[in-house]
């Protein structure tokens, strides 16, 4: 093999809670995992501040710190953690090819995909500047910080509807900003939103600006029919306009739903290609929590271990 090529037993792509948990289990099972961290080492949690819902941290912890601890735990058992991202794959043969940084070829007996998902954002400068300082893409993660306060959430799908009702239990007032004259969410979810007294739905409304110096102090919105502007007195701004799984390089190889979430066989992390497993947000559009990602990361390492054992690959 050329210098640019290398064979590994277990290749892990991605370094969020799913990838690191897969690495901990795979390393302890002596699969000698090699992990490529991807473009955002540590994943989505590195963009959050405090994490209070991960079991085992009674006082809470900071997202970046938690991911650093995940990394150290994976390293402690011998995971070979590397910089680099998977730029393309070839899953034709029994041995799987993955190209790193568009040049280095890795062949692997098993591949664990833990490439996660990225939240979609509106694209406003103020939204990015205050991200983590009152702006969040995860109500379940950050809603608690805004209890007894006023917040706004933008989006009209099932996620936005679910998160609006979740926030309504914690916050005194929730504005739901919907760009059309109707919601995309299921009728049942819409019904729940409409019957929650402290949610005010603003139809035909778009966000102009998130206001605030260091933290959010208000949100400026505009009615896209009348042009009328309004300033919402809120301290939290949640964006729930969908997620995009980071799975583009697997298109054509792996079965996916229409958004690009990898389809795994029920009760496992197996994909349609033998020896290729998917875990975390790359295959989960429903739960999307660090702890559920970690759970499926564990499953993928156990699935990979069994796959190798069944084939006598040591
Ligand atoms: P969706 O793609 O279903 O909805 C996104 C929403 O965001 C749409 O209402 C869309 O508006 C709105 N939106 C998109 N871009 C903008 C923008 N720039 N400005 C303002 N609004 C915008 O994403 P979800 O995350 O809600 O759901 C993803 C999938 O997961 C769906 O299939 C959903 O059913 C499923 N899901 C199921 C749950 C459950 O069963 N419990 C819970 C959560 C999700 P518009 O409608 O105008 O396009």
mmCIF file of C-alpha atoms and ligand atoms in Angstrom:
data_model
loop_
_atom_site.group_PDB
_atom_site.id
_atom_site.type_symbol
_atom_site.label_atom_id
_atom_site.label_comp_id
_atom_site.label_asym_id
_atom_site.label_seq_id
_atom_site.Cartn_x
_atom_site.Cartn_y
_atom_site.Cartn_z
ATOM 1 C CA UNK A 1 0.000 0.000 0.000
ATOM 2 C CA UNK A 2 1.189 3.509 -0.743
ATOM 3 C CA UNK A 3 1.974 5.958 2.043
ATOM 4 C CA UNK A 4 -1.311 7.640 1.312
ATOM 5 C CA UNK A 5 -3.197 4.432 2.073
ATOM 6 C CA UNK A 6 -3.786 2.668 5.380
ATOM 7 C CA UNK A 7 -5.952 -0.199 6.597
ATOM 8 C CA UNK A 8 -7.866 -0.080 9.893
ATOM 9 C CA UNK A 9 -10.303 -2.415 11.594
ATOM 10 C CA UNK A 10 -12.675 0.261 12.795
ATOM 11 C CA UNK A 11 -12.922 3.764 11.399
ATOM 12 C CA UNK A 12 -15.055 6.321 13.223
ATOM 13 C CA UNK A 13 -16.103 9.441 11.332
ATOM 14 C CA UNK A 14 -17.145 12.338 13.565
ATOM 15 C CA UNK A 15 -16.400 13.393 17.124
ATOM 16 C CA UNK A 16 -19.611 14.337 18.917
ATOM 17 C CA UNK A 17 -21.105 12.310 21.779
ATOM 18 C CA UNK A 18 -21.961 9.467 19.364
ATOM 19 C CA UNK A 19 -18.471 9.236 17.860
ATOM 20 C CA UNK A 20 -16.627 9.444 21.166
ATOM 21 C CA UNK A 21 -18.879 6.885 22.844
ATOM 22 C CA UNK A 22 -18.389 4.537 19.892
ATOM 23 C CA UNK A 23 -14.640 5.127 20.289
ATOM 24 C CA UNK A 24 -14.649 4.326 24.019
ATOM 25 C CA UNK A 25 -16.459 1.036 23.446
ATOM 26 C CA UNK A 26 -14.510 0.094 20.325
ATOM 27 C CA UNK A 27 -11.158 0.828 21.958
ATOM 28 C CA UNK A 28 -12.056 -1.183 25.054
ATOM 29 C CA UNK A 29 -13.049 -4.080 22.765
ATOM 30 C CA UNK A 30 -9.587 -3.858 21.156
ATOM 31 C CA UNK A 31 -10.889 -2.812 17.738
ATOM 32 C CA UNK A 32 -8.080 -0.226 17.628
ATOM 33 C CA UNK A 33 -10.387 2.512 16.381
ATOM 34 C CA UNK A 34 -9.129 5.397 14.324
ATOM 35 C CA UNK A 35 -11.279 8.515 14.536
ATOM 36 C CA UNK A 36 -11.365 11.459 12.173
ATOM 37 C CA UNK A 37 -12.821 14.384 14.049
ATOM 38 C CA UNK A 38 -14.421 16.221 11.154
ATOM 39 C CA UNK A 39 -14.778 19.916 10.509
ATOM 40 C CA UNK A 40 -16.186 20.702 13.954
ATOM 41 C CA UNK A 41 -14.250 18.631 16.524
ATOM 42 C CA UNK A 42 -16.566 17.890 19.446
ATOM 43 C CA UNK A 43 -19.670 18.507 17.333
ATOM 44 C CA UNK A 44 -22.699 20.648 18.078
ATOM 45 C CA UNK A 45 -22.140 20.674 21.853
ATOM 46 C CA UNK A 46 -19.046 22.793 21.399
ATOM 47 C CA UNK A 47 -21.326 25.638 20.315
ATOM 48 C CA UNK A 48 -23.503 25.485 23.431
ATOM 49 C CA UNK A 49 -22.729 26.899 26.839
ATOM 50 C CA UNK A 50 -24.019 24.983 29.836
ATOM 51 C CA UNK A 51 -25.268 21.395 29.658
ATOM 52 C CA UNK A 52 -27.484 20.463 32.574
ATOM 53 C CA UNK A 53 -29.339 17.422 31.284
ATOM 54 C CA UNK A 54 -26.511 14.937 30.748
ATOM 55 C CA UNK A 55 -26.688 12.365 33.550
ATOM 56 C CA UNK A 56 -23.659 12.224 35.805
ATOM 57 C CA UNK A 57 -23.057 15.969 35.972
ATOM 58 C CA UNK A 58 -25.183 17.042 38.964
ATOM 59 C CA UNK A 59 -23.874 20.598 38.822
ATOM 60 C CA UNK A 60 -24.031 20.777 35.013
ATOM 61 C CA UNK A 61 -21.008 21.343 32.815
ATOM 62 C CA UNK A 62 -20.008 23.437 29.822
ATOM 63 C CA UNK A 63 -20.575 21.832 26.404
ATOM 64 C CA UNK A 64 -16.962 22.286 25.179
ATOM 65 C CA UNK A 65 -15.611 20.975 28.497
ATOM 66 C CA UNK A 66 -17.849 17.933 28.329
ATOM 67 C CA UNK A 67 -16.634 17.106 24.840
ATOM 68 C CA UNK A 68 -13.027 17.509 25.953
ATOM 69 C CA UNK A 69 -13.709 14.954 28.681
ATOM 70 C CA UNK A 70 -15.332 12.597 26.157
ATOM 71 C CA UNK A 71 -12.187 12.962 24.040
ATOM 72 C CA UNK A 72 -9.856 12.217 26.936
ATOM 73 C CA UNK A 73 -11.862 9.126 27.846
ATOM 74 C CA UNK A 74 -11.727 7.847 24.258
ATOM 75 C CA UNK A 75 -7.972 8.521 24.136
ATOM 76 C CA UNK A 76 -7.324 6.831 27.451
ATOM 77 C CA UNK A 77 -8.297 3.478 25.942
ATOM 78 C CA UNK A 78 -6.167 3.998 22.878
ATOM 79 C CA UNK A 79 -8.399 5.613 20.246
ATOM 80 C CA UNK A 80 -6.234 7.138 17.544
ATOM 81 C CA UNK A 81 -7.874 10.568 17.215
ATOM 82 C CA UNK A 82 -6.876 12.579 14.183
ATOM 83 C CA UNK A 83 -7.582 15.895 12.522
ATOM 84 C CA UNK A 84 -9.264 15.584 9.163
ATOM 85 C CA UNK A 85 -12.616 15.076 7.563
ATOM 86 C CA UNK A 86 -14.019 12.350 5.352
ATOM 87 C CA UNK A 87 -14.377 13.864 1.899
ATOM 88 C CA UNK A 88 -15.751 10.857 -0.011
ATOM 89 C CA UNK A 89 -16.421 7.147 0.368
ATOM 90 C CA UNK A 90 -16.552 4.017 -1.761
ATOM 91 C CA UNK A 91 -18.608 1.254 -0.182
ATOM 92 C CA UNK A 92 -18.499 -1.143 -3.176
ATOM 93 C CA UNK A 93 -16.296 -3.853 -1.803
ATOM 94 C CA UNK A 94 -16.175 -5.916 1.358
ATOM 95 C CA UNK A 95 -13.510 -3.495 2.552
ATOM 96 C CA UNK A 96 -14.754 0.067 2.763
ATOM 97 C CA UNK A 97 -12.809 2.967 1.327
ATOM 98 C CA UNK A 98 -12.900 6.405 2.896
ATOM 99 C CA UNK A 99 -10.950 9.360 1.554
ATOM 100 C CA UNK A 100 -9.698 11.827 4.131
ATOM 101 C CA UNK A 101 -9.129 15.490 3.260
ATOM 102 C CA UNK A 102 -9.524 14.606 -0.412
ATOM 103 C CA UNK A 103 -6.170 12.800 -0.492
ATOM 104 C CA UNK A 104 -5.509 10.066 2.029
ATOM 105 C CA UNK A 105 -7.203 6.716 1.490
ATOM 106 C CA UNK A 106 -8.263 4.605 4.448
ATOM 107 C CA UNK A 107 -9.613 1.120 3.983
ATOM 108 C CA UNK A 108 -11.656 -0.179 6.881
ATOM 109 C CA UNK A 109 -13.343 -3.441 7.851
ATOM 110 C CA UNK A 110 -15.979 -1.462 9.716
ATOM 111 C CA UNK A 111 -17.017 2.173 9.446
ATOM 112 C CA UNK A 112 -18.981 3.982 12.136
ATOM 113 C CA UNK A 113 -20.666 7.123 10.863
ATOM 114 C CA UNK A 114 -21.155 9.739 13.571
ATOM 115 C CA UNK A 115 -21.152 12.867 11.456
ATOM 116 C CA UNK A 116 -24.112 14.469 13.248
ATOM 117 C CA UNK A 117 -26.387 17.193 11.987
ATOM 118 C CA UNK A 118 -26.261 20.944 11.793
ATOM 119 C CA UNK A 119 -29.059 23.233 12.875
ATOM 120 C CA UNK A 120 -30.350 25.531 10.186
ATOM 121 C CA UNK A 121 -30.156 29.227 10.973
ATOM 122 C CA UNK A 122 -31.991 32.250 9.599
ATOM 123 C CA UNK A 123 -28.700 33.812 8.538
ATOM 124 C CA UNK A 124 -29.009 37.120 10.406
ATOM 125 C CA UNK A 125 -25.792 38.694 11.642
ATOM 126 C CA UNK A 126 -27.370 39.396 15.064
ATOM 127 C CA UNK A 127 -28.488 35.770 15.352
ATOM 128 C CA UNK A 128 -24.937 34.477 14.921
ATOM 129 C CA UNK A 129 -23.397 37.138 17.176
ATOM 130 C CA UNK A 130 -25.723 36.251 20.062
ATOM 131 C CA UNK A 131 -25.602 32.494 19.488
ATOM 132 C CA UNK A 132 -25.095 30.943 22.930
ATOM 133 C CA UNK A 133 -25.995 34.263 24.576
ATOM 134 C CA UNK A 134 -29.753 34.048 24.361
ATOM 135 C CA UNK A 135 -29.951 32.555 20.881
ATOM 136 C CA UNK A 136 -30.263 28.784 20.746
ATOM 137 C CA UNK A 137 -31.302 26.044 18.346
ATOM 138 C CA UNK A 138 -32.332 23.650 21.101
ATOM 139 C CA UNK A 139 -35.167 24.424 23.519
ATOM 140 C CA UNK A 140 -34.758 21.177 25.413
ATOM 141 C CA UNK A 141 -31.080 22.028 26.020
ATOM 142 C CA UNK A 142 -31.410 25.701 26.873
ATOM 143 C CA UNK A 143 -35.048 26.445 27.752
ATOM 144 C CA UNK A 144 -34.392 26.056 31.449
ATOM 145 C CA UNK A 145 -32.141 29.138 31.457
ATOM 146 C CA UNK A 146 -35.173 31.243 30.499
ATOM 147 C CA UNK A 147 -37.669 30.045 33.075
ATOM 148 C CA UNK A 148 -40.166 32.716 34.145
ATOM 149 C CA UNK A 149 -39.018 34.906 31.245
ATOM 150 C CA UNK A 150 -40.397 35.798 27.810
ATOM 151 C CA UNK A 151 -38.982 34.007 24.758
ATOM 152 C CA UNK A 152 -39.613 33.733 21.029
ATOM 153 C CA UNK A 153 -39.267 30.716 18.783
ATOM 154 C CA UNK A 154 -39.142 30.774 15.003
ATOM 155 C CA UNK A 155 -40.378 27.874 12.902
ATOM 156 C CA UNK A 156 -43.651 26.112 12.212
ATOM 157 C CA UNK A 157 -42.820 22.425 11.898
ATOM 158 C CA UNK A 158 -43.213 19.661 14.470
ATOM 159 C CA UNK A 159 -39.950 20.616 16.164
ATOM 160 C CA UNK A 160 -40.973 24.257 16.612
ATOM 161 C CA UNK A 161 -44.434 23.248 17.840
ATOM 162 C CA UNK A 162 -43.012 20.706 20.270
ATOM 163 C CA UNK A 163 -40.375 23.129 21.519
ATOM 164 C CA UNK A 164 -42.910 25.960 21.876
ATOM 165 C CA UNK A 165 -45.079 23.807 24.155
ATOM 166 C CA UNK A 166 -41.982 22.709 26.065
ATOM 167 C CA UNK A 167 -40.937 26.340 26.549
ATOM 168 C CA UNK A 168 -44.475 27.323 27.556
ATOM 169 C CA UNK A 169 -44.144 25.128 30.651
ATOM 170 C CA UNK A 170 -41.035 27.020 31.761
ATOM 171 C CA UNK A 171 -41.542 30.534 30.454
ATOM 172 C CA UNK A 172 -44.272 33.016 31.188
ATOM 173 C CA UNK A 173 -44.729 33.936 27.527
ATOM 174 C CA UNK A 174 -43.745 32.298 24.246
ATOM 175 C CA UNK A 175 -44.051 34.028 20.872
ATOM 176 C CA UNK A 176 -44.062 31.630 17.950
ATOM 177 C CA UNK A 177 -42.924 33.302 14.741
ATOM 178 C CA UNK A 178 -44.462 31.649 11.670
ATOM 179 C CA UNK A 179 -43.602 32.950 8.214
ATOM 180 C CA UNK A 180 -46.751 31.752 6.421
ATOM 181 C CA UNK A 181 -50.457 31.905 7.328
ATOM 182 C CA UNK A 182 -50.364 28.298 8.521
ATOM 183 C CA UNK A 183 -48.097 25.833 10.254
ATOM 184 C CA UNK A 184 -46.429 22.823 8.738
ATOM 185 C CA UNK A 185 -46.645 20.865 12.019
ATOM 186 C CA UNK A 186 -49.075 17.957 12.375
ATOM 187 C CA UNK A 187 -52.646 18.877 13.272
ATOM 188 C CA UNK A 188 -52.264 17.383 16.746
ATOM 189 C CA UNK A 189 -49.211 19.544 17.464
ATOM 190 C CA UNK A 190 -50.901 22.639 16.057
ATOM 191 C CA UNK A 191 -53.885 21.978 18.275
ATOM 192 C CA UNK A 192 -51.634 21.734 21.309
ATOM 193 C CA UNK A 193 -49.908 25.019 20.443
ATOM 194 C CA UNK A 194 -53.181 26.841 19.859
ATOM 195 C CA UNK A 195 -54.577 25.586 23.154
ATOM 196 C CA UNK A 196 -51.623 26.681 25.238
ATOM 197 C CA UNK A 197 -52.654 30.025 26.722
ATOM 198 C CA UNK A 198 -49.169 31.521 27.074
ATOM 199 C CA UNK A 199 -48.146 30.844 23.447
ATOM 200 C CA UNK A 200 -48.944 33.656 21.012
ATOM 201 C CA UNK A 201 -48.595 32.610 17.390
ATOM 202 C CA UNK A 202 -47.581 35.404 15.026
ATOM 203 C CA UNK A 203 -48.536 34.276 11.521
ATOM 204 C CA UNK A 204 -47.090 35.889 8.369
ATOM 205 C CA UNK A 205 -44.258 37.150 10.468
ATOM 206 C CA UNK A 206 -40.517 37.224 9.831
ATOM 207 C CA UNK A 207 -37.587 38.069 12.048
ATOM 208 C CA UNK A 208 -35.721 41.254 11.185
ATOM 209 C CA UNK A 209 -33.185 41.387 13.982
ATOM 210 C CA UNK A 210 -32.231 39.906 17.312
ATOM 211 C CA UNK A 211 -31.556 42.877 19.562
ATOM 212 C CA UNK A 212 -28.938 42.917 22.323
ATOM 213 C CA UNK A 213 -25.371 43.906 23.183
ATOM 214 C CA UNK A 214 -24.071 40.914 25.125
ATOM 215 C CA UNK A 215 -27.303 38.962 25.540
ATOM 216 C CA UNK A 216 -30.719 39.041 23.859
ATOM 217 C CA UNK A 217 -32.961 41.892 25.015
ATOM 218 C CA UNK A 218 -35.638 41.909 22.280
ATOM 219 C CA UNK A 219 -36.502 40.653 18.809
ATOM 220 C CA UNK A 220 -37.712 42.836 15.942
ATOM 221 C CA UNK A 221 -40.262 41.192 13.671
ATOM 222 C CA UNK A 222 -42.235 42.333 10.662
ATOM 223 C CA UNK A 223 -45.599 41.252 9.310
ATOM 224 C CA UNK A 224 -44.926 40.237 5.706
ATOM 225 C CA UNK A 225 -48.453 41.203 4.574
ATOM 226 C CA UNK A 226 -48.934 44.581 6.240
ATOM 227 C CA UNK A 227 -45.279 45.548 6.688
ATOM 228 C CA UNK A 228 -46.063 46.407 10.300
ATOM 229 C CA UNK A 229 -43.094 46.059 12.633
ATOM 230 C CA UNK A 230 -43.192 44.918 16.225
ATOM 231 C CA UNK A 231 -40.586 44.592 18.968
ATOM 232 C CA UNK A 232 -40.990 41.489 21.129
ATOM 233 C CA UNK A 233 -39.797 41.909 24.672
ATOM 234 C CA UNK A 234 -37.877 38.616 25.071
ATOM 235 C CA UNK A 235 -34.603 37.403 26.563
ATOM 236 C CA UNK A 236 -34.410 34.154 24.613
ATOM 237 C CA UNK A 237 -34.638 33.489 20.866
ATOM 238 C CA UNK A 238 -34.985 29.896 19.691
ATOM 239 C CA UNK A 239 -34.514 28.844 16.095
ATOM 240 C CA UNK A 240 -36.344 25.649 15.120
ATOM 241 C CA UNK A 241 -36.409 25.726 11.328
ATOM 242 C CA UNK A 242 -34.980 22.255 10.824
ATOM 243 C CA UNK A 243 -31.695 20.416 10.869
ATOM 244 C CA UNK A 244 -29.532 19.145 8.073
ATOM 245 C CA UNK A 245 -27.799 15.819 8.703
ATOM 246 C CA UNK A 246 -24.133 15.876 7.649
ATOM 247 C CA UNK A 247 -24.464 12.936 5.307
ATOM 248 C CA UNK A 248 -23.924 14.358 1.815
ATOM 249 C CA UNK A 249 -20.853 12.178 1.125
ATOM 250 C CA UNK A 250 -22.847 8.987 1.734
ATOM 251 C CA UNK A 251 -25.566 9.794 -0.815
ATOM 252 C CA UNK A 252 -25.901 7.057 -3.370
ATOM 253 C CA UNK A 253 -24.313 4.488 -1.026
ATOM 254 C CA UNK A 254 -26.554 4.488 2.019
ATOM 255 C CA UNK A 255 -30.345 4.437 2.287
ATOM 256 C CA UNK A 256 -31.584 7.785 3.553
ATOM 257 C CA UNK A 257 -34.875 9.547 4.037
ATOM 258 C CA UNK A 258 -35.699 12.569 1.899
ATOM 259 C CA UNK A 259 -33.906 14.990 4.242
ATOM 260 C CA UNK A 260 -30.742 12.884 4.240
ATOM 261 C CA UNK A 261 -31.030 11.083 7.584
ATOM 262 C CA UNK A 262 -29.400 7.653 7.273
ATOM 263 C CA UNK A 263 -31.866 4.797 7.693
ATOM 264 C CA UNK A 264 -30.737 2.139 10.143
ATOM 265 C CA UNK A 265 -32.256 -1.288 10.675
ATOM 266 C CA UNK A 266 -34.684 -1.100 13.629
ATOM 267 C CA UNK A 267 -33.079 -1.903 16.960
ATOM 268 C CA UNK A 268 -29.557 -1.616 15.549
ATOM 269 C CA UNK A 269 -27.159 0.832 13.929
ATOM 270 C CA UNK A 270 -26.783 -1.285 10.771
ATOM 271 C CA UNK A 271 -27.119 0.485 7.444
ATOM 272 C CA UNK A 272 -27.887 -1.161 4.106
ATOM 273 C CA UNK A 273 -24.134 -1.774 3.630
ATOM 274 C CA UNK A 274 -22.679 -4.573 5.742
ATOM 275 C CA UNK A 275 -19.988 -3.339 8.091
ATOM 276 C CA UNK A 276 -21.135 0.288 7.894
ATOM 277 C CA UNK A 277 -22.961 1.557 10.956
ATOM 278 C CA UNK A 278 -24.581 4.914 11.684
ATOM 279 C CA UNK A 279 -25.224 6.522 15.047
ATOM 280 C CA UNK A 280 -26.145 9.867 16.586
ATOM 281 C CA UNK A 281 -27.883 12.712 14.820
ATOM 282 C CA UNK A 282 -26.825 11.518 11.351
ATOM 283 C CA UNK A 283 -29.583 8.904 11.736
ATOM 284 C CA UNK A 284 -31.872 10.477 14.370
ATOM 285 C CA UNK A 285 -34.234 13.301 13.558
ATOM 286 C CA UNK A 286 -36.507 12.755 16.540
ATOM 287 C CA UNK A 287 -34.530 12.778 19.805
ATOM 288 C CA UNK A 288 -31.256 14.566 18.939
ATOM 289 C CA UNK A 289 -29.935 14.633 22.491
ATOM 290 C CA UNK A 290 -26.329 14.132 23.582
ATOM 291 C CA UNK A 291 -27.346 11.198 25.738
ATOM 292 C CA UNK A 292 -29.307 9.457 22.976
ATOM 293 C CA UNK A 293 -26.430 10.059 20.547
ATOM 294 C CA UNK A 294 -24.051 8.509 23.082
ATOM 295 C CA UNK A 295 -26.421 5.553 23.414
ATOM 296 C CA UNK A 296 -26.468 4.832 19.688
ATOM 297 C CA UNK A 297 -22.686 5.392 19.565
ATOM 298 C CA UNK A 298 -22.321 2.572 22.065
ATOM 299 C CA UNK A 299 -24.661 0.416 19.970
ATOM 300 C CA UNK A 300 -22.615 1.006 16.817
ATOM 301 C CA UNK A 301 -19.374 -0.125 18.494
ATOM 302 C CA UNK A 302 -21.102 -3.274 19.772
ATOM 303 C CA UNK A 303 -22.561 -3.887 16.294
ATOM 304 C CA UNK A 304 -19.092 -3.426 14.734
ATOM 305 C CA UNK A 305 -17.509 -5.757 17.275
ATOM 306 C CA UNK A 306 -20.036 -8.504 16.512
ATOM 307 C CA UNK A 307 -19.637 -7.996 12.780
ATOM 308 C CA UNK A 308 -15.860 -8.463 13.038
ATOM 309 C CA UNK A 309 -16.163 -11.446 15.390
ATOM 310 C CA UNK A 310 -18.666 -13.171 13.054
ATOM 311 C CA UNK A 311 -16.137 -12.864 10.229
ATOM 312 C CA UNK A 312 -13.153 -13.899 12.293
ATOM 313 C CA UNK A 313 -11.404 -10.549 11.781
ATOM 314 C CA UNK A 314 -9.010 -10.016 14.670
HETATM 315 P P1 LIG B 1 -39.437 20.958 9.132
HETATM 316 O O1 LIG B 1 -38.575 21.013 7.925
HETATM 317 O O2 LIG B 1 -40.592 20.038 9.165
HETATM 318 O O3 LIG B 1 -40.024 22.411 9.420
HETATM 319 C C1 LIG B 1 -39.225 23.526 9.361
HETATM 320 C C2 LIG B 1 -40.103 24.733 9.642
HETATM 321 O O4 LIG B 1 -39.272 25.875 9.685
HETATM 322 C C3 LIG B 1 -41.161 24.960 8.579
HETATM 323 O O5 LIG B 1 -42.364 25.322 9.179
HETATM 324 C C4 LIG B 1 -40.601 26.117 7.765
HETATM 325 O O6 LIG B 1 -41.568 27.006 7.279
HETATM 326 C C5 LIG B 1 -39.802 26.853 8.796
HETATM 327 N N1 LIG B 1 -38.698 27.581 8.187
HETATM 328 C C6 LIG B 1 -37.703 27.086 7.394
HETATM 329 N N2 LIG B 1 -36.862 28.060 7.042
HETATM 330 C C7 LIG B 1 -37.337 29.196 7.604
HETATM 331 C C8 LIG B 1 -36.902 30.538 7.600
HETATM 332 N N3 LIG B 1 -35.792 30.914 6.954
HETATM 333 N N4 LIG B 1 -37.628 31.436 8.281
HETATM 334 C C9 LIG B 1 -38.732 31.087 8.961
HETATM 335 N N5 LIG B 1 -39.196 29.823 9.006
HETATM 336 C C10 LIG B 1 -38.501 28.891 8.330
HETATM 337 O O7 LIG B 1 -38.400 20.691 10.365
HETATM 338 P P2 LIG B 1 -38.680 20.091 11.795
HETATM 339 O O8 LIG B 1 -37.370 20.156 12.498
HETATM 340 O O9 LIG B 1 -39.822 20.747 12.446
HETATM 341 O O10 LIG B 1 -39.036 18.576 11.545
HETATM 342 C C11 LIG B 1 -38.166 17.731 10.803
HETATM 343 C C12 LIG B 1 -38.835 16.346 10.653
HETATM 344 O O11 LIG B 1 -38.865 15.681 11.918
HETATM 345 C C13 LIG B 1 -40.278 16.451 10.167
HETATM 346 O O12 LIG B 1 -40.526 15.349 9.346
HETATM 347 C C14 LIG B 1 -41.077 16.321 11.444
HETATM 348 O O13 LIG B 1 -42.387 15.829 11.250
HETATM 349 C C15 LIG B 1 -40.206 15.354 12.268
HETATM 350 N N6 LIG B 1 -40.406 15.546 13.695
HETATM 351 C C16 LIG B 1 -41.278 14.743 14.350
HETATM 352 C C17 LIG B 1 -41.510 14.878 15.691
HETATM 353 C C18 LIG B 1 -42.458 13.969 16.344
HETATM 354 O O14 LIG B 1 -43.037 13.153 15.670
HETATM 355 N N7 LIG B 1 -42.625 14.068 17.638
HETATM 356 C C19 LIG B 1 -40.834 15.915 16.489
HETATM 357 C C20 LIG B 1 -39.944 16.729 15.713
HETATM 358 C C21 LIG B 1 -39.754 16.551 14.374
HETATM 359 P P3 LIG B 1 -42.561 26.609 6.065
HETATM 360 O O15 LIG B 1 -43.580 25.700 6.686
HETATM 361 O O16 LIG B 1 -43.111 27.929 5.660
HETATM 362 O O17 LIG B 1 -41.710 25.950 5.034
#
